[in-house]
Every structure is written in structure tokens, then in C-alpha cells.
PDB file of C-alpha atoms and ligand atoms in Angstrom:
ATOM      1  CA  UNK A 964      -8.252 -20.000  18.686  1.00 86.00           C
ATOM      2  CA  UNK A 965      -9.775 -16.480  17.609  1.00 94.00           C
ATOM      3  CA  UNK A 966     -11.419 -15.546  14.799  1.00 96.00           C
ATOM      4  CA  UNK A 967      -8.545 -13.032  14.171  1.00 97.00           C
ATOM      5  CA  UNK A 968      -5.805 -15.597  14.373  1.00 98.00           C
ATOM      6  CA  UNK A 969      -7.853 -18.483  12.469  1.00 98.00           C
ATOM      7  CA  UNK A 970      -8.102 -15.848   9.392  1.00 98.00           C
ATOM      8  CA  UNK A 971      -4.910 -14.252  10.069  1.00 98.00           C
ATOM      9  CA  UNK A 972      -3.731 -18.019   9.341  1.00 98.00           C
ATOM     10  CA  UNK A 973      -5.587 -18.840   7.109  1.00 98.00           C
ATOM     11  CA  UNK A 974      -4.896 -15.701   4.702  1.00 98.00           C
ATOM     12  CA  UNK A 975      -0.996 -16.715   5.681  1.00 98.00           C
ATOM     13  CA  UNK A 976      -1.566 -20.176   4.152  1.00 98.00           C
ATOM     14  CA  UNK A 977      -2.995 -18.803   1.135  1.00 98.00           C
ATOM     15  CA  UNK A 978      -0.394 -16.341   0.597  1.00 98.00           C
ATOM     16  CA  UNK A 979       2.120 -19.298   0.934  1.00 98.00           C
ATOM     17  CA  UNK A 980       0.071 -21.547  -1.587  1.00 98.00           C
ATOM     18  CA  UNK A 981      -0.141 -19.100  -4.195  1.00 98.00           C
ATOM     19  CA  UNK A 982       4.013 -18.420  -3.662  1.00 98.00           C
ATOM     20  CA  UNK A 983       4.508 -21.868  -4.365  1.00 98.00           C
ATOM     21  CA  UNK A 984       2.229 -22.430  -7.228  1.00 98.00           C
ATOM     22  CA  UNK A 985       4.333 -19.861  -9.179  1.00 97.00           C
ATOM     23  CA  UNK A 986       7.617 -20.747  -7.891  1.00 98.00           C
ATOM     24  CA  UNK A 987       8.360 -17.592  -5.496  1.00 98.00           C
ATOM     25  CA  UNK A 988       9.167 -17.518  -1.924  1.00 98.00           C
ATOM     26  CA  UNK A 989       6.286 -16.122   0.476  1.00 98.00           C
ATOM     27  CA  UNK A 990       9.142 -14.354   2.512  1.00 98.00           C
ATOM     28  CA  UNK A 991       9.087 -11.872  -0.643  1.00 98.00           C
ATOM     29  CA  UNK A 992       5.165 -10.876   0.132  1.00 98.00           C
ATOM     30  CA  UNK A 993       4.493  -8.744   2.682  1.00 98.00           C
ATOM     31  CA  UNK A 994       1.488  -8.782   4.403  1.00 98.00           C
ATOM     32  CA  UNK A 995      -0.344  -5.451   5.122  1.00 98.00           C
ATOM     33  CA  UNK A 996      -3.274  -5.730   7.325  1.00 98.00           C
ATOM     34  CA  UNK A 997      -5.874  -2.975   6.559  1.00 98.00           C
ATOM     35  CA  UNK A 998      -7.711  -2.120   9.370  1.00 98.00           C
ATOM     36  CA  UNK A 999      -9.937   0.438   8.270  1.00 97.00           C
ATOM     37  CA  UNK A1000     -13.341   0.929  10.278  1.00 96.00           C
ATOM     38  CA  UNK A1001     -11.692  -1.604  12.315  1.00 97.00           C
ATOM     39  CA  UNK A1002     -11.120  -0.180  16.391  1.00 97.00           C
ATOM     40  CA  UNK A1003      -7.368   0.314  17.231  1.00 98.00           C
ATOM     41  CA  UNK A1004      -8.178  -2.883  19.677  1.00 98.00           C
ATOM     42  CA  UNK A1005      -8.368  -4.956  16.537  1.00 98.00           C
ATOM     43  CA  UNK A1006      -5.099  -3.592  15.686  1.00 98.00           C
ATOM     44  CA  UNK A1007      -3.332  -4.068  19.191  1.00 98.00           C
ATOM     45  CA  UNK A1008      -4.995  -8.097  19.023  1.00 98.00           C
ATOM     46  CA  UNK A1009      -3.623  -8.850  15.453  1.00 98.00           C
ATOM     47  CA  UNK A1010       0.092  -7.048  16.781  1.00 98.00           C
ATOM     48  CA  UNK A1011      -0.011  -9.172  19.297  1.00 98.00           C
ATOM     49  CA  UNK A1012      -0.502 -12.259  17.217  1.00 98.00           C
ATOM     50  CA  UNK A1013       3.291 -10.669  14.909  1.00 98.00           C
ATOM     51  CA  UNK A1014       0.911  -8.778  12.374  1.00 98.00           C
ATOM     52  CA  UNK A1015       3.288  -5.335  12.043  1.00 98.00           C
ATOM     53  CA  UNK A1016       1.834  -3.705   9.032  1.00 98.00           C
ATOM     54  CA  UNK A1017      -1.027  -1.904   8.612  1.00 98.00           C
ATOM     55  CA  UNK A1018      -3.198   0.024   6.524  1.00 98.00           C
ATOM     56  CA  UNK A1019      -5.506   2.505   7.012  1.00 98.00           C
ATOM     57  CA  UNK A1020      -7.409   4.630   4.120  1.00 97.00           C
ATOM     58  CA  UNK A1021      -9.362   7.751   5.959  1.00 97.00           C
ATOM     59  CA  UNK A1022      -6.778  10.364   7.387  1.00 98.00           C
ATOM     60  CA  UNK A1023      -8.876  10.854  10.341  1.00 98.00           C
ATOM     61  CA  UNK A1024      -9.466   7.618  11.575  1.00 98.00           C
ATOM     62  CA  UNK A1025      -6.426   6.455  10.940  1.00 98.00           C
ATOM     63  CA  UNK A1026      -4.104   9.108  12.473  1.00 98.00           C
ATOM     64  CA  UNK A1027      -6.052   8.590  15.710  1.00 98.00           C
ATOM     65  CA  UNK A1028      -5.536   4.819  15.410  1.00 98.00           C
ATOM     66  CA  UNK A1029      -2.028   5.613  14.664  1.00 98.00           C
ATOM     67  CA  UNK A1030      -2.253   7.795  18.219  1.00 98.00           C
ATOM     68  CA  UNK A1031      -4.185   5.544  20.264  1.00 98.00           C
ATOM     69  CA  UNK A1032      -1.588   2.842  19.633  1.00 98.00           C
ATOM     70  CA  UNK A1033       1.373   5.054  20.385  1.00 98.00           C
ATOM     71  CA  UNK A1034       3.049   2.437  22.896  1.00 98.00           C
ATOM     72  CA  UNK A1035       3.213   0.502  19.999  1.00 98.00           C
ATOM     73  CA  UNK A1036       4.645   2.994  17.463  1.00 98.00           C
ATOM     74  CA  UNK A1037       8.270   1.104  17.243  1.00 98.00           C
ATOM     75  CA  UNK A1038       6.722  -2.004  16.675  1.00 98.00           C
ATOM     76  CA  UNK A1039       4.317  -1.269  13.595  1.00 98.00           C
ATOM     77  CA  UNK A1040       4.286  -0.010  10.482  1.00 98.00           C
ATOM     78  CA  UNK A1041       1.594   2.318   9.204  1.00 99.00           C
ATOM     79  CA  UNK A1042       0.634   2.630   5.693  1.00 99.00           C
ATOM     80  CA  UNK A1043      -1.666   5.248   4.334  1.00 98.00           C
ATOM     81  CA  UNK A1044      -3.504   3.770   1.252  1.00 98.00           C
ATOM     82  CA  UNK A1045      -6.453   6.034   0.676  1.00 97.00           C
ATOM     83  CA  UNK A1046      -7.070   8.909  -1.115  1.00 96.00           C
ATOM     84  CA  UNK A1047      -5.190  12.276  -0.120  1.00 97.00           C
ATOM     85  CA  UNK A1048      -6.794  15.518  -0.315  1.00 96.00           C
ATOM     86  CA  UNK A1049      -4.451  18.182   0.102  1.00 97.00           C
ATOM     87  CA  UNK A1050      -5.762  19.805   3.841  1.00 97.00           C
ATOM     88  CA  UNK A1051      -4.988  16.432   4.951  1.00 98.00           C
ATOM     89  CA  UNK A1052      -1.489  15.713   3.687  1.00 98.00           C
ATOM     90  CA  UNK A1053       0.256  17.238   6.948  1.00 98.00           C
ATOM     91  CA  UNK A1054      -1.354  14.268   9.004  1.00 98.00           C
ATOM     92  CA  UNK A1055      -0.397  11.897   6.681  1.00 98.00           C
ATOM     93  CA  UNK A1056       3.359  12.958   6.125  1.00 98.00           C
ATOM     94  CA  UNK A1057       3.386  12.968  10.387  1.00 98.00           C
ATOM     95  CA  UNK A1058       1.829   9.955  11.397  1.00 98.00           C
ATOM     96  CA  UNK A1059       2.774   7.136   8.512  1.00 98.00           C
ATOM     97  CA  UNK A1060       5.585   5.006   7.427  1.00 98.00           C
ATOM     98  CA  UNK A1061       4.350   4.293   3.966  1.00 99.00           C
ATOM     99  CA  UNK A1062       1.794   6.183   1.744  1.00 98.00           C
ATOM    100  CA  UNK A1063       0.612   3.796  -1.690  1.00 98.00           C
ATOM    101  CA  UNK A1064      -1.802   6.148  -3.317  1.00 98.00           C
ATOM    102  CA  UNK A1065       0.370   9.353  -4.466  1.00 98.00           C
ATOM    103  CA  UNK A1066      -1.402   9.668  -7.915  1.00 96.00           C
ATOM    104  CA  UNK A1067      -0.834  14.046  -8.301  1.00 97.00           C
ATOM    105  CA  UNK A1068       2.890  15.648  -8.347  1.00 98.00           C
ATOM    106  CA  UNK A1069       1.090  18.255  -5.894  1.00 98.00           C
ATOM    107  CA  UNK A1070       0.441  15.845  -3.334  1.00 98.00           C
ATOM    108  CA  UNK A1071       4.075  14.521  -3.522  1.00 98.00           C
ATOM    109  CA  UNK A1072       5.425  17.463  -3.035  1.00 98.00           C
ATOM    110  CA  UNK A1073       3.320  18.728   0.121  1.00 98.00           C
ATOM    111  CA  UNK A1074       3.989  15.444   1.646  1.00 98.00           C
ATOM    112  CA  UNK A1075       7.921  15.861   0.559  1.00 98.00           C
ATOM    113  CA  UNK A1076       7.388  19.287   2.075  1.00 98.00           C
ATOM    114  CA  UNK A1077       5.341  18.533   5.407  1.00 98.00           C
ATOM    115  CA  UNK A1078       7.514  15.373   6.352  1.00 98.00           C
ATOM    116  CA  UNK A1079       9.140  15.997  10.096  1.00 98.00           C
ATOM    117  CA  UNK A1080      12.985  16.208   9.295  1.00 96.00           C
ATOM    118  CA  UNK A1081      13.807  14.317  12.628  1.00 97.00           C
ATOM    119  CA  UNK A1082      11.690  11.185  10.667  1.00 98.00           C
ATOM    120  CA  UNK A1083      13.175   8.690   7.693  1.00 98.00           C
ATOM    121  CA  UNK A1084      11.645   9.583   4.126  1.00 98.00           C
ATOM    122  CA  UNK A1085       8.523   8.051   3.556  1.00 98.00           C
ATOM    123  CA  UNK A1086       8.237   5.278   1.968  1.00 99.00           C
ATOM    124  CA  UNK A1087       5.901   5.787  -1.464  1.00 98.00           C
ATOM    125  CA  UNK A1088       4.491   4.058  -4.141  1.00 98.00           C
ATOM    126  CA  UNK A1089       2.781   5.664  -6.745  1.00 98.00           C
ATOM    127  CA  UNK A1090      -1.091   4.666  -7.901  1.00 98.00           C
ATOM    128  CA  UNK A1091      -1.777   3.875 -11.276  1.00 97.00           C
ATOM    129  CA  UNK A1092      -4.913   3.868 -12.957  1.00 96.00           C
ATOM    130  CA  UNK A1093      -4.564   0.563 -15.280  1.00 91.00           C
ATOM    131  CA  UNK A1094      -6.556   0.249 -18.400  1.00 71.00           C
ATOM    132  CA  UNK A1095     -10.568  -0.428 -17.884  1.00 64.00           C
ATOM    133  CA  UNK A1096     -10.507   1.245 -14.608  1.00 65.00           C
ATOM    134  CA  UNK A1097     -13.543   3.229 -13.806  1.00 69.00           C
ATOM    135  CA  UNK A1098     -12.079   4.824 -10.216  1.00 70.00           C
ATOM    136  CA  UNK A1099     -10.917   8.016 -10.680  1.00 74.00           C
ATOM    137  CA  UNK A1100      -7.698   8.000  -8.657  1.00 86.00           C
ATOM    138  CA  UNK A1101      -4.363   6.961  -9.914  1.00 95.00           C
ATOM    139  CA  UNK A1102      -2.208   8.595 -12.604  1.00 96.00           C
ATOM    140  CA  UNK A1103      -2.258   7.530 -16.283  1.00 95.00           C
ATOM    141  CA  UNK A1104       0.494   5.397 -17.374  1.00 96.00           C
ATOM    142  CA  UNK A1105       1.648   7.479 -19.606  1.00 96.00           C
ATOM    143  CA  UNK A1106       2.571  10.038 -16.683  1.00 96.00           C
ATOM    144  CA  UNK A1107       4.072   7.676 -14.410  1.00 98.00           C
ATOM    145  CA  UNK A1108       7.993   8.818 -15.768  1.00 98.00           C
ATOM    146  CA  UNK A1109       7.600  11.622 -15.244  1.00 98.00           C
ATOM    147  CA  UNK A1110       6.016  11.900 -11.351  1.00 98.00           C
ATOM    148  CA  UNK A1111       8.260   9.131 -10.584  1.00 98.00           C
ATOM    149  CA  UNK A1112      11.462  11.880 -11.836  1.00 98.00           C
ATOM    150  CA  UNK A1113       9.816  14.369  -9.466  1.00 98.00           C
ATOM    151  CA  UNK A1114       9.676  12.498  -6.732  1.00 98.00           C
ATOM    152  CA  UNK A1115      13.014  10.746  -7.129  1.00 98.00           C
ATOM    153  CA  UNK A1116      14.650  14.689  -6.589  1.00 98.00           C
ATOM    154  CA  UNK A1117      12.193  14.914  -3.614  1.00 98.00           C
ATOM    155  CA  UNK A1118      15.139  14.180  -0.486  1.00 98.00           C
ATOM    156  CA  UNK A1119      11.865  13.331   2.256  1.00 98.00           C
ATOM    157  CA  UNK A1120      10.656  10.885   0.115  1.00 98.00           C
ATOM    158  CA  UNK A1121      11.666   7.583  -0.906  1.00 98.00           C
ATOM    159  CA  UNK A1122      10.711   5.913  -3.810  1.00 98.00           C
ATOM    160  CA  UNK A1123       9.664   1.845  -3.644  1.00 98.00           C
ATOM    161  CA  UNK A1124       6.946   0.762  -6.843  1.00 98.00           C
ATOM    162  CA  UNK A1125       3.433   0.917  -7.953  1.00 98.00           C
ATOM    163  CA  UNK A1126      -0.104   0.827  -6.330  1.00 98.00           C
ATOM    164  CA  UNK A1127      -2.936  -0.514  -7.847  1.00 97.00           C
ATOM    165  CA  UNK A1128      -6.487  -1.089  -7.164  1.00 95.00           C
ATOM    166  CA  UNK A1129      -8.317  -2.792 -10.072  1.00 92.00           C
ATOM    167  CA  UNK A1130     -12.211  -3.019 -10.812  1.00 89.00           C
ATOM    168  CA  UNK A1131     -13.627  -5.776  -8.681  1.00 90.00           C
ATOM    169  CA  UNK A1132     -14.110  -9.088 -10.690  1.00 92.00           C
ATOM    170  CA  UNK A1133     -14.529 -12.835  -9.920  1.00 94.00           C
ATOM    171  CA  UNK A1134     -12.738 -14.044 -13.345  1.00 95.00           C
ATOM    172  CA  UNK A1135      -9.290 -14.476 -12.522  1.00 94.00           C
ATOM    173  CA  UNK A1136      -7.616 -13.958 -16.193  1.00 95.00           C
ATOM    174  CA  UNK A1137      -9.046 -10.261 -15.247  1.00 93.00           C
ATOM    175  CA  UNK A1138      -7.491 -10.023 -12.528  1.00 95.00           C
ATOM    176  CA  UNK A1139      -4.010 -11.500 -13.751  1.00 96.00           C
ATOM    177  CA  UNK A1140      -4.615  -9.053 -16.752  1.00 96.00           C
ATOM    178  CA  UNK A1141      -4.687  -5.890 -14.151  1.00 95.00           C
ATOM    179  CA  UNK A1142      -1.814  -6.824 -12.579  1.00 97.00           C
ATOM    180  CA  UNK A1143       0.321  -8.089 -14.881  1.00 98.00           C
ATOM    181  CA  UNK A1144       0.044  -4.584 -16.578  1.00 97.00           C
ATOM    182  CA  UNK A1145       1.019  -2.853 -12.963  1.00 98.00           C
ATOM    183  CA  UNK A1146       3.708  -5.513 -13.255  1.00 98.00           C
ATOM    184  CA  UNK A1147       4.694  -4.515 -16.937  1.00 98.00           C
ATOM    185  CA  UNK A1148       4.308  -0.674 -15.889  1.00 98.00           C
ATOM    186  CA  UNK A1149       7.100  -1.544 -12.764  1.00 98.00           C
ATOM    187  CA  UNK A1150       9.044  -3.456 -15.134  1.00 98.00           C
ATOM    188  CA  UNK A1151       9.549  -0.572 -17.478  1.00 98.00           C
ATOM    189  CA  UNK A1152      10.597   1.895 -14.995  1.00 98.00           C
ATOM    190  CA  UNK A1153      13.421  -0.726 -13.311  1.00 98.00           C
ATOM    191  CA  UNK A1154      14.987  -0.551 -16.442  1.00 98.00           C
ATOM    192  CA  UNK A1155      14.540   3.426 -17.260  1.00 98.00           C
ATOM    193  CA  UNK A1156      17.908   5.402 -18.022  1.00 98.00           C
ATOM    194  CA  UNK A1157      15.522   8.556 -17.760  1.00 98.00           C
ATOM    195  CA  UNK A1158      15.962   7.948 -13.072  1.00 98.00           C
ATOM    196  CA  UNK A1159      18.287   8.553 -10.733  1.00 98.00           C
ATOM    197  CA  UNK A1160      18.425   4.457  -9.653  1.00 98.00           C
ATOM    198  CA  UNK A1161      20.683   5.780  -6.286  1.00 97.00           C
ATOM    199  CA  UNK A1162      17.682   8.018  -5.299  1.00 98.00           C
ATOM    200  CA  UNK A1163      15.166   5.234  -5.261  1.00 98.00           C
ATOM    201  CA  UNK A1164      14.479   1.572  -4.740  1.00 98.00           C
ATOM    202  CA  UNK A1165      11.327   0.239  -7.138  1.00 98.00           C
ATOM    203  CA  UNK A1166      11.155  -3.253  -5.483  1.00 98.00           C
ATOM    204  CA  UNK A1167       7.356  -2.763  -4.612  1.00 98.00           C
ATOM    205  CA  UNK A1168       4.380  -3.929  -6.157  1.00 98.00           C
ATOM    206  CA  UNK A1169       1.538  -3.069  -3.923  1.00 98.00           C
ATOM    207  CA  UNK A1170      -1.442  -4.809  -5.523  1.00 98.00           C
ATOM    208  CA  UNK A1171      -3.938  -7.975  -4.544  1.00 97.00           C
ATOM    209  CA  UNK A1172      -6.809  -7.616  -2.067  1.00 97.00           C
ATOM    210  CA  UNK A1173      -9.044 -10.027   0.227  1.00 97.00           C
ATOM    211  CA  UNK A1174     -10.436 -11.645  -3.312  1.00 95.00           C
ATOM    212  CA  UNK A1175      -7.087 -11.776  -5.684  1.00 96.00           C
ATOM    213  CA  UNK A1176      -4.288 -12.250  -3.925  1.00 97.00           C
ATOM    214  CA  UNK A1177      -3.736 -15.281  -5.983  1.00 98.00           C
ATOM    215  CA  UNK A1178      -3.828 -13.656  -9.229  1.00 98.00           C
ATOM    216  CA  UNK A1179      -1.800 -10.717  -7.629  1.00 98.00           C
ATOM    217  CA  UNK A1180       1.022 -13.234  -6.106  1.00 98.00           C
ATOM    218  CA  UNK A1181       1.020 -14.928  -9.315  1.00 98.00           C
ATOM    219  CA  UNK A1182       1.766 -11.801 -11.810  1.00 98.00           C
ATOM    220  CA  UNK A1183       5.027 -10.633  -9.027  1.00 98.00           C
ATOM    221  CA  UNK A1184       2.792  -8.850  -6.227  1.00 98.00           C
ATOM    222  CA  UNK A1185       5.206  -7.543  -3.125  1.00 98.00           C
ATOM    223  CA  UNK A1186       2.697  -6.573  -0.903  1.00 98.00           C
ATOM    224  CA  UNK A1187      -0.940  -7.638  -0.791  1.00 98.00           C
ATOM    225  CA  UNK A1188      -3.583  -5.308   1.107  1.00 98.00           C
ATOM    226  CA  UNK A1189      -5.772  -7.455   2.984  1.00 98.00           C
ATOM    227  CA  UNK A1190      -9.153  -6.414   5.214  1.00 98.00           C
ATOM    228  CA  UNK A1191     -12.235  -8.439   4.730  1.00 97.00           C
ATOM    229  CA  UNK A1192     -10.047 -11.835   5.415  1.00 98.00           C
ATOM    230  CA  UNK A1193      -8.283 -10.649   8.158  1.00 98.00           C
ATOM    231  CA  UNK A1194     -11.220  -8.402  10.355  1.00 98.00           C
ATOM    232  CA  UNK A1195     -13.895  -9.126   8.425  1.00 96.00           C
ATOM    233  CA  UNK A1196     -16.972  -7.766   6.709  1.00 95.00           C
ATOM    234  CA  UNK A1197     -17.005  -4.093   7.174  1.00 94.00           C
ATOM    235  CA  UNK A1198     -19.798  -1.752   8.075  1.00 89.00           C
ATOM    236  CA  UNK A1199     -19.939   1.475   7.102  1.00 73.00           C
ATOM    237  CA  UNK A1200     -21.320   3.787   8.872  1.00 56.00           C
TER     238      UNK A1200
HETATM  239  C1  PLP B2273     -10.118  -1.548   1.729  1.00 86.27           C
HETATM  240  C2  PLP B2273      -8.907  -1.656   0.897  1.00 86.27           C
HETATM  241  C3  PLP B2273      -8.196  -2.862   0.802  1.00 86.27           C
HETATM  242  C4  PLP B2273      -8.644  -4.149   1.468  1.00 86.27           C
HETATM  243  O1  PLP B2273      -9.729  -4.682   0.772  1.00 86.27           O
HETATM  244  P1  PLP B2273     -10.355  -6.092   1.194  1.00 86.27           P
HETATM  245  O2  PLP B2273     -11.128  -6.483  -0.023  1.00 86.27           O
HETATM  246  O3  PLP B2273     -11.199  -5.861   2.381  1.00 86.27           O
HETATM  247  O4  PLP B2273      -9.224  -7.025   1.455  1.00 86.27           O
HETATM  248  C5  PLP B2273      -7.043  -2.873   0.056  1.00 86.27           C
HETATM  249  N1  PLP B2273      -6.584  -1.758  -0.582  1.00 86.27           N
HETATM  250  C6  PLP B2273      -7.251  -0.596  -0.521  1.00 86.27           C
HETATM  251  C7  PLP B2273      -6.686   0.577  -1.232  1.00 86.27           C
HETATM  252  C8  PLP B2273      -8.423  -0.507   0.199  1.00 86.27           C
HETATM  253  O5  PLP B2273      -9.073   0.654   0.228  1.00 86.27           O
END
């Protein structure tokens, strides 16, 4: 067996542990593979073992991923996870299925804007900055209403939940903490009179990475972002 299918196994195993110990189904977490730094080869090998979604975070590398796996296109989903400078967000709003890191009403509204008409909405989430979180991307939780309002009158994009990406650490209760406040943050906004619920569909909770899927899975994650587990160890160049 390959490396790639021993850890995409493996991570499969844990995402289907950590279902059970909480009760939930592991049909209701979707895997998304990030292959950043990772050659579109890595990407055709783990399609060809049924991995479909994937993420990429640099707008370069992964548009020409995106391209250089065009025979593919039908069969995979692309999601663009990273930050989004504004030159950039044509390439996104061409070239991805899904985009989890809209954190600025500008940015919504240029991808909005740039999205091909002949394509479906894209699929968002919005990023939230949590509380203790040094990075300086995501919104602040206390403008999530209203960017989620915008976007929910934006017709090329479509609503789903909440990205987060908390500080690294090893003690779990941390990480449950982080995402049980993404949770929370969700949780208020399914039951907001203040959104159009027809114009949007916030059944996503994008959070948990190669280290805390557990505590993610545990505390209602949808989707968990894995690299390192899948690939493995990145270089940086
Ligand atoms: C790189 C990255 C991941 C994957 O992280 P691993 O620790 O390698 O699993 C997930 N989400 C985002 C936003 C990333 O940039």
C-alpha cells in the first residue's frame, strides 16, 4: 500500500473514531484534502484513491493545480482556503468551488462580482477570528451579522458557515474551547431573524486540522482541513 493511501486511511479511521466517541455519524464530516506545496500528481494519486476535495491556500499555485488537473475538473472539488488579496480575487472566483476565508465585505463582493455567470454560486464560508487569536485574518465576531447580511443579497454567492483557524496548541480543552466558540458563533446565526434563511444554507463548520480534528469533530466540525496527515511534512520553499 502507499504512503498516500496508508495516511489517507488512517486520517479516515480517525475521523470515524472521533464521530463515534461523540455520537455523530462520520458521513456528516467531509474530508478536504489540502494539497498545498503538494504537485498536482499528489492530487491526481489521492483522486484516484476517491479523495474529491481539495484545498489549496496560494492563488497561484493553486489555480495552476486547478489547470493542470483539468481532465479531472468534474470529478473534484476545489476549495480556496488562504488568504485573498484583492488583484487575486478574479482567479479565485474562476477556478474554485468553495472559498473558506472571506473575512472583508470588499472581498465578497469582488468575488460576487468576478464569478463567471455560466458557473453555480460559490460556495463560502466566512473566517472568524475567535478570541486569543494572534493571526490577523478573520472578521471579529461582532461583525459576522452583518457580512453574513451582505453576502446573503450577493445572487453569485452562496452562503454555507464559518471558517476557523485557531492558534496552534497541544492541550485539547484549547482546542475544544476554539471551536466550540466557532460552533456557538454558527449557532447564533442559524437562529438569526436579522437573514434571509431562503438565500443561504449555514450547515458548515469548516474547522479542525492535521493535529485537532478530534477536538474539532467533537465540538460539531463539518469539514476538517487536513495536509500534514494526508501528504505529509511540507517544505517551504
Ligand atoms: C495548511 C492549512 C491546513 C492544513 O494544515 P495541516 O496542519 O497540515 O493539516 C488547514 N487549513 C488551512 C487554512 C491551512 O492553511
Amino acid at each position: 500500500m502507499s504512503a498516500l493511501q496508508n495516511n489517507l486511511n488512517a486520517i479516515k479511521e480517525r475521523i470515524h473514531q472521533a464521530a463515534i466517541a461523540c455520537g455523530r455519524s462520520a458521513q456528516d464530516i467531509k474530508l478536504l484534502a489540502v494539497s498545498k506545496t503538494f504537485p498536482a500528481e499528489d492530487v491526481r494519486d489521492a483522486h484516484s484513491l476517491g479523495q474529491t476535495c481539495f484545498g489549496e491556500n496560494y492563488v497561484q499555485e493553486g489555480v495552476a493545480k486547478v489547470l493542470e488537473l483539468k481532465d479531472l475538473r468534474s470529478s473534484l472539488e476545489w476549495h480556496f482556503i488562504g488568504p485573498i488579496q484583492s488583484n487575486k480575487s478574479k482567479d479565485v472566483a474562476e477556478n474554485f468551488d468553495w472559498v473558506h476565508s472571506i473575512d472583508r465585505i470588499k472581498i465578497a463582493q469582488r468575488l460576487n462580482d468576478q464569478r463567471p455567470s455560466h458557473l453555480p454560486p460559490l460556495e463560502v464560508c466566512v473566517q472568524v477570528n475567535i478570541s486569543g487569536e494572534t493571526s490577523k485574518s478573520g472578521i471579529q465576531p461582532d461583525d459576522l451579522l452583518d457580512i453574513c447580511q451582505k453576502i446573503s443579497d450577493m445572487p453569485h454567492l452562496h452562503l454555507r458557515g464559518l471558517m476557523s483557524i485557531p492558534e496552534p496548541t497541544d492541550d485539547v480543552q484549547s482546542q475544544r474551547k476554539s471551536h466550540q466558540q466557532l460552533r456557538e458563533l454558527l449557532s447564533q446565526l442559524q437562529k438569526s431573524t436579522a437573514l434571509d434563511h431562503q438565500k443561504i444554507q449555514l450547515d458548515t463548520l469548516s474547522m479542525g486540522m492535521s493535529s485537532d480534528i478530534e477536538a474539532a469533530i467533537a465540538e460539531g466540525s463539518t469539514m476538517v482541513r487536513v495536509g500534514t496527515a494526508i501528504f505529509g511534512k511540507r517544505t517551504y520553499l
